[in-house]
Coordinates of C-alpha atoms in Angstrom, one line a residue:
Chain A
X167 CA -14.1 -23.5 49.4
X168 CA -10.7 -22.5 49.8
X169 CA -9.1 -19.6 49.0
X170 CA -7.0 -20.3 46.0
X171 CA -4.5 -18.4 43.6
X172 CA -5.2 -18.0 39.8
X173 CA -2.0 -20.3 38.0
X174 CA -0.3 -18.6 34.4
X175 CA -0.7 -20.7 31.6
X176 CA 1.0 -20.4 29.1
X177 CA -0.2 -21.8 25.2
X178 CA 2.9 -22.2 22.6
X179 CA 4.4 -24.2 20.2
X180 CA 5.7 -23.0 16.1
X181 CA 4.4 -21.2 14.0
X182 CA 1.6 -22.6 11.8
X183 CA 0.9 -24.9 14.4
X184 CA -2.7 -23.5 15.4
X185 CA -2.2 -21.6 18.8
X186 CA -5.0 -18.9 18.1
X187 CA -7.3 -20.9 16.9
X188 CA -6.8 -23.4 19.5
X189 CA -7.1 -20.4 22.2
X190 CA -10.1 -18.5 20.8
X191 CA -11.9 -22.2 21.1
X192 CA -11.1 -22.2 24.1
X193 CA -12.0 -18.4 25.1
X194 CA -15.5 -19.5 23.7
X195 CA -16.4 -22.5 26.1
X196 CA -14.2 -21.5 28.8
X197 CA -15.2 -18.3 30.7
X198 CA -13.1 -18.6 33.7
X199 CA -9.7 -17.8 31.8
X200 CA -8.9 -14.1 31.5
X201 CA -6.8 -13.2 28.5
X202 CA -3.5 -11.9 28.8
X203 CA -3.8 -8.5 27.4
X204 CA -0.6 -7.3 25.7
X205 CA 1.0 -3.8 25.9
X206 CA 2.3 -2.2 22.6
X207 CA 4.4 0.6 21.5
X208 CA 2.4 0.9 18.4
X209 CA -0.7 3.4 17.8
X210 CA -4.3 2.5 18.0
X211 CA -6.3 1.4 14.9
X212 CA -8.8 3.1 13.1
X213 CA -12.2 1.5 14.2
X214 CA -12.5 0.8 17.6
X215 CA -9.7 -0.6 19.3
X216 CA -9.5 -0.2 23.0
X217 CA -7.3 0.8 25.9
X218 CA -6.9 -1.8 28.2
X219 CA -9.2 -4.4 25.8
X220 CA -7.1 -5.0 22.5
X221 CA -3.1 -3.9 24.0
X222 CA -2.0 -1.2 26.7
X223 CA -0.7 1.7 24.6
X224 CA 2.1 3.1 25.6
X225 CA 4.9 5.4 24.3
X226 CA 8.0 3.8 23.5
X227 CA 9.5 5.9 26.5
X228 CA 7.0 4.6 29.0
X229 CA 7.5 0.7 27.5
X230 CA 11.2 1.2 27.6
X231 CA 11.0 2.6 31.1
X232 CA 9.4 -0.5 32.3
X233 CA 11.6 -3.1 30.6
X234 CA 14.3 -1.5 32.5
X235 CA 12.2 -1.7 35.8
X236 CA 12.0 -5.7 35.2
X237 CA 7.6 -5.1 34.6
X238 CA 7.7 -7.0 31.4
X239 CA 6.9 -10.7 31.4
X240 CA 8.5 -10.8 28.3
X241 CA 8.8 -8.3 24.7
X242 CA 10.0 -8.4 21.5
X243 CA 10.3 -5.3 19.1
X244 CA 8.7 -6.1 15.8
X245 CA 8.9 -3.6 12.8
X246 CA 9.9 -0.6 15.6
X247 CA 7.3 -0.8 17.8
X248 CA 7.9 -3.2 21.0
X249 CA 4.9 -5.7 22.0
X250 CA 4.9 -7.5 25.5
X251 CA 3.4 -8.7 28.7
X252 CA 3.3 -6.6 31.2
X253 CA 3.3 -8.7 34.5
X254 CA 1.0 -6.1 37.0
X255 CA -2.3 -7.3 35.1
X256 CA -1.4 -10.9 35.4
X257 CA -0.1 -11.0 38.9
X258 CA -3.4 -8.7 39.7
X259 CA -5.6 -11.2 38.1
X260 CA -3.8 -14.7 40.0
X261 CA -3.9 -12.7 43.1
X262 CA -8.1 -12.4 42.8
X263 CA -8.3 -16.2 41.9
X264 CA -8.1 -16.0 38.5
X265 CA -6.4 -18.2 36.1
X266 CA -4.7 -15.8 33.4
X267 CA -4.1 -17.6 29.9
X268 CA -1.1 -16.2 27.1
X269 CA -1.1 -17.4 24.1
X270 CA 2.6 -16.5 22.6
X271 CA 5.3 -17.6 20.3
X272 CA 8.0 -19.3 21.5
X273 CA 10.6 -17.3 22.1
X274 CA 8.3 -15.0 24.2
X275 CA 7.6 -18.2 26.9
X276 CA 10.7 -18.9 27.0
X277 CA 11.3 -15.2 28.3
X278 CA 7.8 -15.9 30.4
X279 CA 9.8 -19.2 32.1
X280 CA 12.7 -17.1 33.3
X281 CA 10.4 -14.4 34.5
X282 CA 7.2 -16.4 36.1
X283 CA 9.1 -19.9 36.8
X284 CA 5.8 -21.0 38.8
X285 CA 3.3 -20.8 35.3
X286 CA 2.4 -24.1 33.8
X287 CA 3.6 -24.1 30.1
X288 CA 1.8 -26.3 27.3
X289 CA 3.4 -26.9 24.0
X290 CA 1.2 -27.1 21.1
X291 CA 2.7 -29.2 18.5
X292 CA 2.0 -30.1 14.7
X293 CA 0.3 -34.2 14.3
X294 CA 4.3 -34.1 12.2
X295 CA 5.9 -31.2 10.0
X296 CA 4.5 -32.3 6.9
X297 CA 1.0 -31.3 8.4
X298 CA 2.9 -28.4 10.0
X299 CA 4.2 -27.5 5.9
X300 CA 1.1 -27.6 4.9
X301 CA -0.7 -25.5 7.4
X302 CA 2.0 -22.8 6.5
X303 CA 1.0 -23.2 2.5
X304 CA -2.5 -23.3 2.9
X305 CA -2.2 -19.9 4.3
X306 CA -0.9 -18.8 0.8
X307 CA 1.2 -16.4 2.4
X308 CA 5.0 -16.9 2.2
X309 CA 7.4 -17.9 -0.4
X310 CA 8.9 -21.3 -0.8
X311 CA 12.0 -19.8 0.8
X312 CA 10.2 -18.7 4.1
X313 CA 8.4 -21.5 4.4
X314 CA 11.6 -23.8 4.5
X315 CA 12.9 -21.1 6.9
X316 CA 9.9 -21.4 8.7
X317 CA 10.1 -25.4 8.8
X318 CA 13.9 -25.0 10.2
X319 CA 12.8 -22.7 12.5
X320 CA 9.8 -25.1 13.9
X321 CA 12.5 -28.0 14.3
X322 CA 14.7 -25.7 16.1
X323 CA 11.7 -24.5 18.2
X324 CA 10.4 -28.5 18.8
X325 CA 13.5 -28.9 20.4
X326 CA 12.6 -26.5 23.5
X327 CA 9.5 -28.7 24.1
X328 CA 12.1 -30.0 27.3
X329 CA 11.2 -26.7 29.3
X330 CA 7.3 -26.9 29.2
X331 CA 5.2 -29.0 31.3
X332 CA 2.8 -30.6 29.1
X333 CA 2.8 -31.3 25.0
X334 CA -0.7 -31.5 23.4
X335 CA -0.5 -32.3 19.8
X336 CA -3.3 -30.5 17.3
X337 CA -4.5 -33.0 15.3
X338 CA -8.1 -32.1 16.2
X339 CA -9.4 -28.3 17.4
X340 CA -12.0 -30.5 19.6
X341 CA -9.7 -32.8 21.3
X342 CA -6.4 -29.8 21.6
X343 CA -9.0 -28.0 23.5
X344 CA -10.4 -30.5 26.0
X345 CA -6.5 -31.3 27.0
X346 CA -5.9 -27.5 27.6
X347 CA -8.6 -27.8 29.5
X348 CA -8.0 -31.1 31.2
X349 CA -4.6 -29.7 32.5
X350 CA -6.3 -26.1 33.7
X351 CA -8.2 -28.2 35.8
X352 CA -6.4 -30.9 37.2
X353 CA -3.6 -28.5 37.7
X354 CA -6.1 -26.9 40.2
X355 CA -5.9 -30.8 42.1
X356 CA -2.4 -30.6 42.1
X357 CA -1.2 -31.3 45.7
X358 CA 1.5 -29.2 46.0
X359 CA -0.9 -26.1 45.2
X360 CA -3.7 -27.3 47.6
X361 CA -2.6 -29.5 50.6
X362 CA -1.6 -27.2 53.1
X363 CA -4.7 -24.8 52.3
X364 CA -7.0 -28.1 52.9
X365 CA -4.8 -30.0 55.7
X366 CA -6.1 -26.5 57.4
X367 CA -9.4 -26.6 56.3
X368 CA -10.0 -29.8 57.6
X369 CA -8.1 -29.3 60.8
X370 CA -10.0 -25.9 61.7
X371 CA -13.5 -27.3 61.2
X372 CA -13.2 -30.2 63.3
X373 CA -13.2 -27.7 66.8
Chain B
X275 CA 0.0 -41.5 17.2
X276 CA 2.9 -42.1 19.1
X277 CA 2.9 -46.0 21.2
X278 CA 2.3 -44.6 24.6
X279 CA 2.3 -46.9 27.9
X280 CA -0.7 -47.0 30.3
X281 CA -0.5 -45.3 33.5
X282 CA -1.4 -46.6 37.0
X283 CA -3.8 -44.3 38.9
X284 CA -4.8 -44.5 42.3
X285 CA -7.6 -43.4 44.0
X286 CA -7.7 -43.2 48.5
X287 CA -8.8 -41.4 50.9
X288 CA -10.6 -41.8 53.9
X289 CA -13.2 -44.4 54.5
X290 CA -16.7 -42.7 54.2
X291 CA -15.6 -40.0 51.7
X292 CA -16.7 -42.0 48.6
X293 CA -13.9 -43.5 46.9
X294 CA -16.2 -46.5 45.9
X295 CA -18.8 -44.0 44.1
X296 CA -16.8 -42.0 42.5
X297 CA -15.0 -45.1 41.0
X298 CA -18.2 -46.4 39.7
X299 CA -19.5 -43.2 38.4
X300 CA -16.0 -42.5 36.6
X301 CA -16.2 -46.8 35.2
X302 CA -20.1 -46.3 33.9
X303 CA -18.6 -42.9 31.4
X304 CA -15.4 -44.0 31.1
X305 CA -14.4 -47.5 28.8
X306 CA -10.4 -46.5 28.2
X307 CA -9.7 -47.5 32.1
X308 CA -9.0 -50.7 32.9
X309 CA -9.8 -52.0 36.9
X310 CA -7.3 -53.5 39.0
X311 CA -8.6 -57.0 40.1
X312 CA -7.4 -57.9 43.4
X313 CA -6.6 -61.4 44.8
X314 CA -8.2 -63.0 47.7
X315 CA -7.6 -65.8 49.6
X316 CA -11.0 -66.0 50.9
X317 CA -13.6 -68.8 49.0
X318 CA -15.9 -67.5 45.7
X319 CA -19.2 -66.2 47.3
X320 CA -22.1 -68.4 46.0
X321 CA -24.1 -67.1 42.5
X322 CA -21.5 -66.2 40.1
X323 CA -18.2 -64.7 41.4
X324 CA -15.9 -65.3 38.8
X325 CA -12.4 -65.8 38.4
X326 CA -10.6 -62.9 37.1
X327 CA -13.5 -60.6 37.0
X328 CA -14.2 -60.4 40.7
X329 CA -10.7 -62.0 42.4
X330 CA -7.9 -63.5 41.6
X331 CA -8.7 -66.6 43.7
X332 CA -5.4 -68.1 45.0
X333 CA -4.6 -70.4 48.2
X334 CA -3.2 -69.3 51.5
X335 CA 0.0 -70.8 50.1
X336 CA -0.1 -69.3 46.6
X337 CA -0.8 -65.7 48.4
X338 CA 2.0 -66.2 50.8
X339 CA 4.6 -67.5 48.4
X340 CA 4.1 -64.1 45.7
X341 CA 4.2 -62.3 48.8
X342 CA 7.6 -63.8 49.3
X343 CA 8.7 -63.0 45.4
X344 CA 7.3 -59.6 45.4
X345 CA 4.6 -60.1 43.1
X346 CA 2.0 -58.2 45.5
X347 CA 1.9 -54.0 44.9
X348 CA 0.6 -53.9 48.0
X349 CA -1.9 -57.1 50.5
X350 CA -3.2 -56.7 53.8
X351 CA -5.1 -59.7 56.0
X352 CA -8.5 -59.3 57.2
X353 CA -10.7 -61.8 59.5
X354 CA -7.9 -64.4 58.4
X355 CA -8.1 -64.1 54.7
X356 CA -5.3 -61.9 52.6
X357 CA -6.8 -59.4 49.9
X358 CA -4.0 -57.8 47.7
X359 CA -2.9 -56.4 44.5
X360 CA -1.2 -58.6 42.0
X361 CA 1.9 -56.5 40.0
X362 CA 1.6 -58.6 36.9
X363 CA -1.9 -58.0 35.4
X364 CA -0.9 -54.2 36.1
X365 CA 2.4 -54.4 34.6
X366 CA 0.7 -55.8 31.6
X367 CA -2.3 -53.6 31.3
X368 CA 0.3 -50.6 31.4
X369 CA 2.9 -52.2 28.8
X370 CA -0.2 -52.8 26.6
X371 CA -1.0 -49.1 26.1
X372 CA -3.8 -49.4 28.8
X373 CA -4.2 -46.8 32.0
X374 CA -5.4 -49.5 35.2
X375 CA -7.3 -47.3 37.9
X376 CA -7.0 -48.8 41.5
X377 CA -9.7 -47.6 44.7
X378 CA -7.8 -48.2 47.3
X379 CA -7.8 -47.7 51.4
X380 CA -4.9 -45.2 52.5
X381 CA -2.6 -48.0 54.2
X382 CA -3.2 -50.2 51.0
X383 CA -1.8 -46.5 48.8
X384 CA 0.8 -46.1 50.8
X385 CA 2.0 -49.4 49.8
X386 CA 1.3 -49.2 46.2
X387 CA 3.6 -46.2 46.6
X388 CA 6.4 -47.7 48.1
X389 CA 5.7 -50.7 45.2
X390 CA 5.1 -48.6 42.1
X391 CA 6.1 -44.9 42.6
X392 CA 5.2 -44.2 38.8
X393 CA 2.0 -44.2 39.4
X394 CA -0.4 -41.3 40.2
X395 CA -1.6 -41.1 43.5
X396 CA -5.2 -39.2 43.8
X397 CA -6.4 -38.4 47.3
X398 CA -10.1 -37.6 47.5
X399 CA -11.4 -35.7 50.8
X400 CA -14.3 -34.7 52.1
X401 CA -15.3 -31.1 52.1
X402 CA -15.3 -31.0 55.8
X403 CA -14.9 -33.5 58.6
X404 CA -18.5 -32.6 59.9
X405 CA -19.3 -33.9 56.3
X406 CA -17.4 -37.2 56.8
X407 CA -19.0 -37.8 60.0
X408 CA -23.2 -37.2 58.4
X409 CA -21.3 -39.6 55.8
X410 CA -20.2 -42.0 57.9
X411 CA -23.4 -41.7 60.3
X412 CA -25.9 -41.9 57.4
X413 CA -24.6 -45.7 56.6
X414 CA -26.3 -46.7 60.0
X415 CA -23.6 -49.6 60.5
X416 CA -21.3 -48.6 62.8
X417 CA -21.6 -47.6 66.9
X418 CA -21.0 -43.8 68.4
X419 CA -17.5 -45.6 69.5
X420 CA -16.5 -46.8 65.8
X421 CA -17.6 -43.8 64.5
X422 CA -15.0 -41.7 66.8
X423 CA -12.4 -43.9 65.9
X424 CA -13.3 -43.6 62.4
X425 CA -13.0 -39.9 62.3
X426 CA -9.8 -39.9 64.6
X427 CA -8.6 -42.4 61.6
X428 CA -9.7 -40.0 59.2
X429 CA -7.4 -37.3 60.6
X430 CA -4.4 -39.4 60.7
X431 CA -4.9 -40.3 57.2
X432 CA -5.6 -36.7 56.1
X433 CA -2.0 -36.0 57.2
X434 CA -0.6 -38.6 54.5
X435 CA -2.2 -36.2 51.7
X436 CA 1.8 -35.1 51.3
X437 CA 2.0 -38.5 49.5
X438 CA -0.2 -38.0 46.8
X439 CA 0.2 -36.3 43.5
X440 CA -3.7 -34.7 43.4
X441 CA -6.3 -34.2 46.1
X442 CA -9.8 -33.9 44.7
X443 CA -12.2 -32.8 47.0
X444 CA -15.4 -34.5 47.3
X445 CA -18.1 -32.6 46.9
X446 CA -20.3 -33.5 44.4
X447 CA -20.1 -37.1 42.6
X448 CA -19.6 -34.9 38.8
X449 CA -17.7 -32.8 40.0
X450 CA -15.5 -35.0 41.4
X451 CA -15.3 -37.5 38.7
X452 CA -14.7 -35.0 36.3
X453 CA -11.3 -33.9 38.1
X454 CA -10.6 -37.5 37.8
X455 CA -10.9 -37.4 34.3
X456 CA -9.4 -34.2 33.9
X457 CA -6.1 -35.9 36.0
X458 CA -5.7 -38.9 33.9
X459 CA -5.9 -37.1 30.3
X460 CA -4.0 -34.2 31.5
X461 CA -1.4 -37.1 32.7
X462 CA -0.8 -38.3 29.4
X463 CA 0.1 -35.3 27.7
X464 CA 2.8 -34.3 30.7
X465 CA 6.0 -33.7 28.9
X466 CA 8.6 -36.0 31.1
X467 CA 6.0 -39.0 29.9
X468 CA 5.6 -38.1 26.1
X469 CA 8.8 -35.2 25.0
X470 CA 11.1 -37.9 23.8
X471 CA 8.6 -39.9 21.4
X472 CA 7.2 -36.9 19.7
X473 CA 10.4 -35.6 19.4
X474 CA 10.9 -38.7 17.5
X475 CA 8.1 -39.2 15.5
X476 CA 8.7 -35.0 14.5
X477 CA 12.0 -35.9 13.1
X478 CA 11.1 -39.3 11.7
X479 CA 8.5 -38.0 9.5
X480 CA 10.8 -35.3 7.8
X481 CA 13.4 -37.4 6.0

């Protein structure tokens, strides 16, 4: 075999539309992934969370420290404490051959695009908004007026479907999952990634 | 769903690396591709060839003149009889929603290409050229002489991998046609092919 890099892929797509369900289906079939882990500013749970397993906990002098050296793959600051990506793990991981997976809103992969150009980005999108509304109500969580605001904000976000690579629509769990996975692999075929590592392959064996 | 038109896939590589079995291992799982039918000039063999599902059976003449109107994706002449690749029941295939899948020699590909760049070019290799030769030996049919040229062939055509979208290697027949299938569903949800109608059918649906 040849010696190949690990690729980034990024999962996205609105709110509502089903990215963690669609990922932890996938984490359960497909064990050659590894999971993004996240780095926070905010404490550890009660109960077991774990260093290096649920986030990286850091101080919000250490997280701050390495926005400003450019190691974040992307962050947002939510309710004071900053959550991100750092980029070390997942340029470790692609380095030893292994494909690293982020599941992430869209705002955060558009921050990933800028920062790792060479991931392959899939946008998850809704079978049409009024399934998207009514993922959103079944939750029973927001009002009426945040879940127009929500609906604004998916059209707004459907509209940066132009920087990803692929689009898999969720009408089905089954079938979202066996296209992530269709594009993992043949992503893996793609020429540009493999030719020159197998043009030398074949050449060396020959003598 | 949105009303999607059919991709053309191609499938060369080397003779002896197993483009024919992995076509018909990928045909007896797989009922949403449709085959390309080539066109021959050469007489119906006796005991049921049949028009249309075998050949296209046309006269010298008839081959020649959609030579002339550039109705061929790609022809070549062997032991005095042409064998080609009609454009139009491709063209219709495709506009009807349908993916066609073409097995194809290299110099027939690179034709295709020149013909029908739209189309996704997958190059299947062995996983060594020690492994082509056993291949090519284990047949039995040809002399030590053929077999050389065959390999020096191989070597040359190895080098036109920078024309093709995919390489698959080889390997194993499942494995193999599983990239396959992995290429042409992860094909369909690329975003340059399906952006624009979703984006459609996502605002359509909200008035």
């Amino acid at each position: 075999m040849i010696d190949e890099k690990g690729i980034l892929f990024i999962l996205s797509g609105p709110s509502g539309v089903g990215k963690g369900t669609v990922r932890k289906a996938l984490f359960e079939q497909d064990t050659n992934l590894k999971y993004s882990i996240s780095m926070t500013t905010r404490t550890k749970r009660e109960g077991g969370e774990q260093e290096g397993v649920d986030y990286f906990y850091r101080s919000h002098e250490q997280f701050e420290q390495m926005i400003h050296e450019k190691k974040m793959l992307e962050y947002a600051k939510y309710v004071g404490n900053y959550y991100g990506t750092p980029r070390q793990y997942v340029d470790e991981m692609i380095e030893k051959g292994h494909d690293v997976f982020l599941e992430i809103e869209v705002q955060g992969a558009l921050q990933v695009k800028e920062n790792f150009p060479q991931g392959v980005f899939i946008f998850l999108i809704p079978p049409s908004l009024e399934e998207l509304k009514n993922r959103i109500v079944e939750r029973g969580t927001e009002t009426e007026d945040l879940i127009i605001n929500r609906l604004k904000e998916a059209r707004n976000e459907i509209e940066m479907m132009d920087k990803y690579d692929y689009v898999v629509v969720n009408d089905n769990i089954e079938d979202a999952v066996r296209k992530v996975q269709s594009i993992v692999q043949s992503e893996h075929c793609k020429r540009s990634r493999v030719a020159k590592q197998y043009k030398a392959l074949l050449e060396v064996d020959d003598k």
